């Protein structure tokens, strides 16, 4: 696991450099979800693939930018799913973006996720690593990731990050989000999953939602690359992650690019979501 974390750290430093200096134009390619890839998406994907290919314990990788998983080493133990540059459409407006990693033991199944990591490329580069029941924050300082602190969520937070297009939300979902705002929650939504969830984690709690809606019944966010890794981080930090009704880590993944509706938050907000969705 140490070698995997070191490979992620090296990737993060190289991706940060690419963000700072490289062409951010669109390529001619589309990813598996039909989105046009940025040069930076492709570049970040190649950087991570290269760094993980040096780690013998990595059996297979799956990337948001690749159609199919890629075998790296028959004798490896770990299956790593990653979104190389999540929220990359925000790079041209200079908002924060991130990389997300889920480290699975033996197969790409939610219950086999054993460690998660994400990197935020903002004014500073931060890395969060969840393993063995602890969620640890690191800050990039002069080329090294230095440990800062453990992350713990409060029982109840103050931040609301409601994803998706309101026009397509179910009426009960809209009523639930409105009711959070009328009880004092404040809107904090940049459109980048990594910085939006990072803010909730570091400010002690709140709710990030990306529901199923009429335009996207299964939501937008991908299970293996985005939802499961953050679900583990929220659970280890003392919060919860559900799809409205069930724990997202118990969901069955039929295809590597499957999406799911998702709600991440501290315990209070998730109990409200479970109550509303349980009745609808
Ligand atoms: P993006 O398409 O820019 O990569 O992963 C997809 C994602 O961003 C998340 O980072 C973000 O939370 C979400 O999409 C935003 O979607 P909406 O624009 O539909 O709110």
Coordinates of C-alpha atoms and ligand atoms in Angstrom, one line a residue:
X1 CA 0.0 0.0 0.0
X2 CA 2.9 2.4 0.8
X3 CA 4.2 1.9 -2.8
X4 CA 0.8 2.7 -4.2
X5 CA 0.5 5.8 -2.2
X6 CA 4.0 6.9 -3.3
X7 CA 3.0 6.3 -6.9
X8 CA -0.2 8.4 -6.4
X9 CA 2.0 11.2 -4.8
X10 CA 4.4 11.2 -7.8
X11 CA 1.4 11.3 -10.2
X12 CA -0.1 14.2 -8.3
X13 CA 3.1 16.3 -8.6
X14 CA 3.3 15.6 -12.3
X15 CA -0.4 16.3 -12.9
X16 CA -0.1 19.6 -11.0
X17 CA 2.8 20.5 -13.3
X18 CA 0.8 19.6 -16.4
X19 CA -2.2 21.8 -15.1
X20 CA 0.2 24.7 -14.6
X21 CA 1.9 24.6 -17.9
X22 CA 0.1 22.4 -20.5
X23 CA -2.3 23.1 -23.3
X24 CA -5.9 22.8 -21.9
X25 CA -7.6 22.6 -25.3
X26 CA -10.0 19.9 -26.3
X27 CA -8.8 16.7 -28.0
X28 CA -10.7 15.0 -30.8
X29 CA -11.4 12.0 -28.5
X30 CA -14.4 11.1 -26.3
X31 CA -14.2 9.1 -23.1
X32 CA -16.4 6.1 -22.2
X33 CA -19.2 8.4 -20.9
X34 CA -19.3 10.3 -24.3
X35 CA -17.6 13.4 -22.9
X36 CA -15.0 15.2 -25.1
X37 CA -11.6 14.7 -23.5
X38 CA -9.3 17.5 -22.7
X39 CA -5.6 17.2 -23.5
X40 CA -5.1 17.4 -19.8
X41 CA -7.5 14.4 -19.1
X42 CA -5.5 12.3 -21.5
X43 CA -2.2 13.5 -20.1
X44 CA -3.2 12.9 -16.5
X45 CA -4.5 9.4 -17.4
X46 CA -1.1 8.5 -19.0
X47 CA 0.8 9.9 -16.0
X48 CA -1.1 7.7 -13.5
X49 CA -1.0 4.6 -15.8
X50 CA 2.8 5.0 -16.0
X51 CA 3.4 5.6 -12.3
X52 CA 1.1 2.6 -11.3
X53 CA 2.8 0.4 -13.9
X54 CA 6.0 0.5 -11.8
X55 CA 4.2 -0.9 -8.7
X56 CA 4.2 -4.7 -8.7
X57 CA 1.3 -5.1 -6.4
X58 CA -1.1 -3.5 -8.9
X59 CA -2.9 -6.2 -10.9
X60 CA -5.4 -4.1 -13.0
X61 CA -6.2 -0.5 -13.5
X62 CA -9.5 1.0 -14.7
X63 CA -9.7 4.7 -15.6
X64 CA -12.6 7.0 -16.3
X65 CA -10.7 7.9 -19.5
X66 CA -10.3 4.2 -20.7
X67 CA -13.1 2.1 -22.1
X68 CA -11.8 -1.1 -20.5
X69 CA -9.7 -2.1 -17.5
X70 CA -6.0 -2.7 -18.2
X71 CA -4.0 -5.6 -16.8
X72 CA -0.7 -4.5 -15.4
X73 CA 0.6 -7.5 -13.5
X74 CA -0.8 -11.1 -13.3
X75 CA 0.7 -11.5 -9.8
X76 CA -0.5 -8.2 -8.4
X77 CA -3.2 -8.1 -5.7
X78 CA -4.8 -4.7 -6.1
X79 CA -7.3 -3.4 -8.6
X80 CA -7.1 0.4 -8.8
X81 CA -9.9 2.5 -10.4
X82 CA -9.2 6.2 -10.9
X83 CA -10.6 9.4 -12.3
X84 CA -7.4 11.1 -13.4
X85 CA -8.7 14.7 -13.6
X86 CA -12.2 15.0 -12.2
X87 CA -14.0 18.3 -13.0
X88 CA -11.5 19.1 -15.7
X89 CA -14.0 21.4 -17.4
X90 CA -13.2 23.8 -14.6
X91 CA -9.5 24.1 -15.5
X92 CA -10.2 26.8 -18.1
X93 CA -11.9 29.0 -15.5
X94 CA -9.1 28.3 -12.9
X95 CA -11.3 26.6 -10.3
X96 CA -10.0 23.6 -8.3
X97 CA -10.0 20.1 -9.8
X98 CA -8.9 16.7 -8.5
X99 CA -7.8 13.1 -9.0
X100 CA -9.7 10.2 -7.3
X101 CA -8.4 6.7 -6.6
X102 CA -10.2 3.6 -5.3
X103 CA -8.0 0.7 -4.3
X104 CA -9.8 -2.7 -4.4
X105 CA -8.6 -6.0 -3.2
X106 CA -8.8 -8.6 -6.0
X107 CA -11.8 -7.2 -8.0
X108 CA -13.7 -4.1 -8.7
X109 CA -16.5 -4.6 -6.2
X110 CA -17.7 -2.0 -3.6
X111 CA -17.3 -4.4 -0.7
X112 CA -13.6 -5.1 -1.8
X113 CA -12.6 -1.4 -1.6
X114 CA -9.8 -1.2 1.0
X115 CA -8.3 2.2 0.6
X116 CA -9.3 5.5 -1.1
X117 CA -7.4 8.6 -2.0
X118 CA -8.0 11.9 -3.7
X119 CA -5.9 14.9 -4.6
X120 CA -7.2 18.5 -4.8
X121 CA -5.3 20.8 -7.2
X122 CA -6.3 24.2 -5.9
X123 CA -4.3 27.2 -4.7
X124 CA -2.5 24.4 -2.8
X125 CA -2.2 20.7 -3.5
X126 CA -3.7 18.5 -0.8
X127 CA -4.1 14.8 -0.7
X128 CA -6.5 12.8 1.4
X129 CA -5.9 9.1 2.1
X130 CA -8.3 6.7 3.8
X131 CA -7.1 3.4 5.0
X132 CA -7.4 1.2 8.1
X133 CA -10.3 3.3 9.5
X134 CA -8.4 6.6 9.4
X135 CA -8.7 9.6 7.0
X136 CA -5.5 11.6 6.8
X137 CA -4.9 14.9 5.2
X138 CA -1.5 15.8 3.6
X139 CA -0.3 19.1 2.1
X140 CA 2.3 19.3 -0.7
X141 CA 5.2 21.4 0.6
X142 CA 8.3 21.8 -1.5
X143 CA 7.9 18.6 -3.4
X144 CA 6.8 16.4 -0.4
X145 CA 3.4 15.5 1.0
X146 CA 3.5 16.4 4.7
X147 CA 0.9 15.0 7.1
X148 CA -1.4 17.7 8.4
X149 CA -4.2 16.0 10.5
X150 CA -6.9 13.4 10.6
X151 CA -10.3 14.3 9.2
X152 CA -13.5 13.8 11.3
X153 CA -17.0 14.9 10.4
X154 CA -19.4 16.4 13.0
X155 CA -22.8 14.8 13.5
X156 CA -24.4 17.7 11.6
X157 CA -22.9 20.3 9.2
X158 CA -23.9 23.6 7.6
X159 CA -23.0 23.2 3.9
X160 CA -25.2 22.2 1.0
X161 CA -23.8 21.1 -2.4
X162 CA -26.7 20.1 -4.6
X163 CA -25.6 18.6 -7.9
X164 CA -27.6 18.0 -11.1
X165 CA -30.0 20.2 -13.0
X166 CA -32.9 21.4 -10.8
X167 CA -35.3 21.4 -13.8
X168 CA -35.1 17.6 -13.8
X169 CA -35.2 16.9 -10.0
X170 CA -38.0 14.9 -8.5
X171 CA -40.4 17.2 -6.5
X172 CA -39.6 15.5 -3.2
X173 CA -35.8 16.0 -3.9
X174 CA -36.4 19.7 -4.5
X175 CA -38.5 20.0 -1.4
X176 CA -35.8 18.3 0.7
X177 CA -33.0 20.6 -0.6
X178 CA -35.2 23.6 0.0
X179 CA -36.0 22.5 3.5
X180 CA -32.2 22.2 4.3
X181 CA -31.8 25.8 3.1
X182 CA -34.7 27.1 5.1
X183 CA -33.1 25.6 8.2
X184 CA -29.8 27.5 7.7
X185 CA -27.7 25.5 5.3
X186 CA -25.5 27.5 3.0
X187 CA -24.9 26.8 -0.7
X188 CA -21.3 25.8 -1.5
X189 CA -21.2 24.2 -5.0
X190 CA -18.4 24.7 -7.5
X191 CA -19.3 21.9 -9.9
X192 CA -16.1 19.9 -9.1
X193 CA -16.9 16.8 -7.0
X194 CA -13.4 16.8 -5.4
X195 CA -13.3 20.4 -4.1
X196 CA -17.0 20.3 -3.2
X197 CA -16.7 17.1 -1.1
X198 CA -13.3 18.3 0.3
X199 CA -15.0 21.4 1.6
X200 CA -17.7 19.4 3.4
X201 CA -15.0 17.1 4.9
X202 CA -12.8 19.9 6.1
X203 CA -15.6 22.2 7.3
X204 CA -17.0 19.4 9.5
X205 CA -20.1 18.2 7.5
X206 CA -23.0 19.0 5.3
X207 CA -24.6 17.3 2.3
X208 CA -23.4 16.7 -1.3
X209 CA -26.0 15.2 -3.5
X210 CA -26.2 14.1 -7.1
X211 CA -29.6 12.5 -7.4
X212 CA -31.2 10.3 -10.1
X213 CA -33.4 12.7 -12.1
X214 CA -35.5 12.6 -15.2
X215 CA -32.5 13.5 -17.5
X216 CA -30.2 11.0 -15.7
X217 CA -32.1 8.3 -13.8
X218 CA -28.9 6.7 -12.5
X219 CA -27.2 10.0 -11.7
X220 CA -24.0 11.1 -13.3
X221 CA -21.2 10.1 -11.0
X222 CA -19.4 6.8 -11.6
X223 CA -19.4 4.1 -9.0
X224 CA -15.9 2.8 -9.2
X225 CA -13.9 5.9 -9.9
X226 CA -15.9 8.6 -7.9
X227 CA -18.7 7.4 -5.7
X228 CA -17.2 4.4 -3.9
X229 CA -13.8 6.0 -3.1
X230 CA -15.6 9.0 -1.5
X231 CA -18.1 6.8 0.2
X232 CA -15.3 5.0 2.0
X233 CA -13.7 8.4 2.9
X234 CA -17.0 9.7 4.3
X235 CA -17.7 6.5 6.3
X236 CA -14.2 6.4 7.8
X237 CA -14.5 10.1 8.7
X238 CA -17.7 9.4 10.6
X239 CA -20.3 10.2 8.0
X240 CA -22.4 8.2 5.5
X241 CA -22.9 7.7 1.8
X242 CA -26.1 6.3 0.3
X243 CA -27.9 6.2 -3.0
X244 CA -31.1 7.5 -1.3
X245 CA -32.1 4.1 0.0
X246 CA -29.0 1.9 0.4
X247 CA -25.4 2.3 1.3
X248 CA -23.6 2.9 -2.0
X249 CA -20.7 0.5 -1.1
X250 CA -23.3 -2.3 -1.1
X251 CA -24.3 -1.6 -4.7
X252 CA -23.6 -4.1 -7.4
X253 CA -21.5 -2.8 -10.3
X254 CA -22.3 -4.5 -13.6
X255 CA -20.0 -2.4 -15.8
X256 CA -16.9 -0.4 -14.9
X257 CA -18.5 2.9 -16.0
X258 CA -21.8 2.4 -14.1
X259 CA -23.1 5.5 -12.4
X260 CA -25.3 5.8 -9.3
X261 CA -27.3 8.5 -7.6
X262 CA -25.4 9.5 -4.5
X263 CA -25.6 11.4 -1.2
X264 CA -22.5 12.0 0.9
X265 CA -22.8 13.7 4.3
X266 CA -22.6 13.8 8.0
X267 CA -25.0 11.5 9.9
X268 CA -27.8 14.0 10.4
X269 CA -28.2 15.0 6.8
X270 CA -28.0 11.5 5.5
X271 CA -30.7 10.4 8.0
X272 CA -33.0 13.1 6.5
X273 CA -32.2 11.9 3.0
X274 CA -33.0 8.3 3.9
X275 CA -36.2 9.3 5.5
X276 CA -37.4 11.4 2.5
X277 CA -36.3 8.8 -0.1
X278 CA -37.7 5.9 2.0
X279 CA -41.1 7.6 1.7
X280 CA -40.9 8.2 -2.1
Ligands
LIG1 P1 -17.0 17.1 -14.7 O1 -18.2 16.7 -15.6 O2 -16.6 18.6 -14.9 O3 -15.9 16.2 -14.8 O4 -17.4 13.9 -12.6 C1 -18.2 14.7 -13.2 C2 -18.3 16.1 -12.6 O5 -17.6 17.1 -13.2 C3 -18.1 16.2 -11.0 O6 -16.8 16.6 -10.7 C4 -19.1 17.2 -10.6 O7 -19.5 17.1 -9.3 C5 -20.3 17.0 -11.5 O8 -19.7 16.4 -12.7 C6 -21.0 18.2 -11.9 O9 -22.1 17.9 -12.7 P2 -23.2 19.0 -13.0 O10 -22.5 20.0 -13.8 O11 -24.3 18.3 -13.6 O12 -23.6 19.6 -11.6

